Coordinates of C-alpha atoms and ligand atoms in Angstrom, one line a residue:
M1 CA 19.0 10.0 -13.6
G2 CA 16.0 8.8 -15.6
L3 CA 16.2 6.8 -18.8
E4 CA 19.8 7.9 -19.6
S5 CA 21.1 5.8 -16.7
L6 CA 19.4 2.7 -18.1
L7 CA 20.3 3.3 -21.7
K8 CA 24.0 4.3 -21.4
E9 CA 25.4 0.8 -21.7
D10 CA 23.3 -1.4 -24.0
G11 CA 21.0 1.3 -25.5
F12 CA 17.8 -0.7 -24.7
F13 CA 15.8 -2.1 -21.9
T14 CA 12.9 -4.4 -21.6
T15 CA 9.6 -3.7 -19.8
K16 CA 5.9 -4.4 -20.1
V17 CA 3.4 -2.1 -21.8
D18 CA 1.4 -2.0 -18.6
A19 CA 4.4 -0.8 -16.6
L20 CA 5.3 1.8 -19.3
A21 CA 1.7 3.2 -19.5
A22 CA 1.3 3.3 -15.7
W23 CA 4.6 5.0 -15.3
A24 CA 3.7 7.6 -17.9
R25 CA 0.2 8.2 -16.5
K26 CA 1.4 8.5 -12.9
S27 CA 4.2 10.9 -13.8
S28 CA 1.9 13.3 -15.7
V29 CA -1.3 13.7 -13.6
W30 CA -2.9 16.9 -14.9
P31 CA -5.5 18.3 -12.5
M32 CA -8.9 19.8 -13.4
P33 CA -9.1 22.5 -10.7
M34 CA -12.7 22.6 -9.6
G35 CA -12.2 25.4 -7.0
I36 CA -15.6 26.4 -5.7
S37 CA -14.9 28.1 -2.4
C38 CA -12.3 28.7 0.4
C39 CA -10.5 25.3 -0.1
A40 CA -9.6 26.4 -3.6
I41 CA -7.2 29.0 -2.1
E42 CA -5.2 26.1 -0.5
M43 CA -5.3 24.3 -3.8
M44 CA -3.9 27.3 -5.6
A45 CA -1.2 27.6 -2.9
S46 CA 0.0 24.1 -3.8
G47 CA 1.3 25.7 -7.1
D48 CA 3.4 28.4 -5.4
P49 CA 7.2 28.2 -4.9
K50 CA 6.9 27.0 -1.4
Y51 CA 4.9 23.8 -2.1
D52 CA 5.7 23.6 -5.8
I53 CA 3.3 20.9 -7.2
A54 CA 5.5 20.9 -10.3
R55 CA 7.9 18.6 -8.5
F56 CA 5.3 15.9 -9.0
G57 CA 4.5 16.7 -12.6
S58 CA 1.1 18.1 -11.9
E59 CA 1.4 21.9 -12.3
V60 CA -0.6 21.9 -15.5
M61 CA -4.0 23.3 -14.5
R62 CA -5.6 24.5 -17.7
F63 CA -9.2 24.8 -16.8
T64 CA -10.2 22.6 -19.7
P65 CA -11.5 19.1 -19.0
R66 CA -10.3 17.6 -22.3
Q67 CA -6.6 17.3 -21.2
C68 CA -7.2 16.5 -17.5
D69 CA -7.2 13.2 -15.7
L70 CA -7.6 14.3 -12.1
M71 CA -10.6 16.4 -10.9
I72 CA -9.9 18.2 -7.6
V73 CA -13.2 19.4 -6.2
A74 CA -12.3 22.0 -3.6
G75 CA -15.2 23.8 -1.9
T76 CA -18.8 23.7 -1.0
V77 CA -20.9 22.0 -3.7
T78 CA -24.5 23.2 -3.9
Y79 CA -27.3 21.3 -5.7
K80 CA -27.3 24.1 -8.2
M81 CA -23.6 23.6 -8.9
A82 CA -23.5 19.8 -8.8
P83 CA -24.7 19.2 -12.4
V84 CA -22.0 21.6 -13.6
V85 CA -19.3 19.7 -11.7
K86 CA -20.7 16.4 -13.1
K87 CA -20.8 17.7 -16.6
I88 CA -17.1 18.8 -16.5
Y89 CA -16.2 15.4 -15.0
D90 CA -18.1 13.7 -17.9
Q91 CA -16.1 15.8 -20.4
M92 CA -12.8 14.5 -19.1
P93 CA -11.3 11.6 -21.0
D94 CA -10.8 8.2 -19.4
P95 CA -9.0 7.1 -17.3
K96 CA -9.7 9.7 -14.7
W97 CA -9.6 10.2 -10.9
V98 CA -11.3 12.4 -8.4
F99 CA -10.2 14.1 -5.1
A100 CA -12.7 15.4 -2.6
M101 CA -10.7 18.2 -1.0
G102 CA -12.0 19.5 2.4
A103 CA -14.8 18.8 4.7
C104 CA -17.5 20.5 2.6
T105 CA -16.7 18.5 -0.5
A106 CA -16.5 15.2 1.4
T107 CA -19.5 15.6 3.7
G108 CA -21.2 19.0 3.3
G109 CA -19.0 20.2 6.2
I110 CA -20.6 22.7 8.5
Y111 CA -23.4 23.3 5.9
R112 CA -26.1 20.9 6.9
T113 CA -28.6 22.9 4.8
Y114 CA -31.2 22.3 2.1
S115 CA -28.9 23.7 -0.6
V116 CA -25.6 21.9 0.0
V117 CA -24.8 18.4 -1.3
Q118 CA -23.8 16.3 1.7
G119 CA -20.7 14.7 0.0
I120 CA -19.8 14.7 -3.7
D121 CA -19.6 10.9 -3.7
Q122 CA -23.4 11.1 -4.3
F123 CA -22.6 11.9 -7.9
L124 CA -18.9 11.3 -8.5
P125 CA -16.7 8.3 -8.0
V126 CA -14.3 9.7 -5.4
D127 CA -10.8 8.2 -5.2
L128 CA -9.4 10.1 -2.3
Y129 CA -10.8 12.3 0.5
I130 CA -8.5 15.1 1.8
A131 CA -9.3 16.0 5.4
G132 CA -9.4 19.5 6.7
C133 CA -11.3 22.8 6.8
P134 CA -9.4 23.7 4.7
P135 CA -6.7 21.1 4.1
R136 CA -3.2 22.4 3.9
P137 CA -1.5 22.4 0.5
D138 CA 0.9 19.7 1.6
N139 CA -2.1 17.5 2.5
L140 CA -3.1 17.9 -1.2
L141 CA 0.5 16.9 -2.2
N142 CA 0.2 13.8 0.0
A143 CA -3.0 12.8 -1.8
L144 CA -1.3 13.3 -5.1
I145 CA 1.5 11.0 -4.1
Q146 CA -1.1 8.4 -3.0
I147 CA -3.0 8.6 -6.3
Q148 CA 0.3 8.3 -8.2
D149 CA 0.9 5.1 -6.3
K150 CA -2.6 3.9 -7.2
I151 CA -2.2 4.8 -10.9
G152 CA 1.2 3.1 -10.9
R153 CA -0.5 -0.2 -10.0
T154 CA -3.1 0.0 -12.9
K155 CA -3.1 -2.1 -16.0
V156 CA -4.0 -0.9 -19.5
A157 CA -6.8 -3.5 -20.0
Q158 CA -8.5 -2.3 -16.8
F159 CA -9.8 0.8 -18.7
K160 CA -10.8 -0.9 -21.9
N161 CA -14.5 -0.4 -22.7
S162 CA -15.2 0.5 -19.1
K163 CA -18.7 1.7 -18.5
L164 CA -19.2 5.2 -17.3
P165 CA -20.8 5.3 -13.8
D166 CA -24.4 6.4 -14.0
L167 CA -24.6 8.6 -11.0
N168 CA -27.1 11.3 -10.1
V169 CA -27.3 13.9 -7.4
I170 CA -29.4 12.5 -4.5
Q171 CA -31.7 15.1 -2.8
N172 CA -31.4 14.0 0.9
N173 CA -32.6 17.1 2.7
Ligands
SF4_201 S1 -14.0 22.8 4.2 FE1 -13.8 24.7 5.2 S2 -12.3 25.8 4.0 FE2 -13.1 24.2 2.7 S3 -14.8 25.0 1.6 FE3 -15.7 24.2 3.4 S4 -15.7 25.9 4.9 FE4 -14.3 26.5 3.2

């Protein structure tokens, strides 16, 4: 399994830098767990022995943005909280990706109120929406597999000198 099976005969193999970088990135997606309310419990459950997110190389949740490349926003984001979420996203190094986990994060959910942001895509570039109230842990794992597939198709030059999105929270109530 792994590189040993390729190296056992000739001791070398040829590939492209793009393929190698994409393979390394997709195999070590480290989440920034932005657990804000009830959906966060399901996100935590994805790390337990039953769901075992470590099978996908993503069990490293260190609560520090500087080593993360996947922000998982799980919960109800208020206008008071949104600048904090955005600040942590800005502190993550490029390239980086975002999950909107649950109905509240994706649309405001049941909270059609003055205080709740009606979808985090108003201030973050969301890559994947995870349906549910709350979504099951295996739904999160399915999203992880999909983002790995997306990362696996990226090229190194794609992220060179890329401009940061200039997004602000929109007050729409
Ligand atoms: S989507 Fe449901 S479970 Fe998730 S934060 Fe909103 S109310 Fe809670």
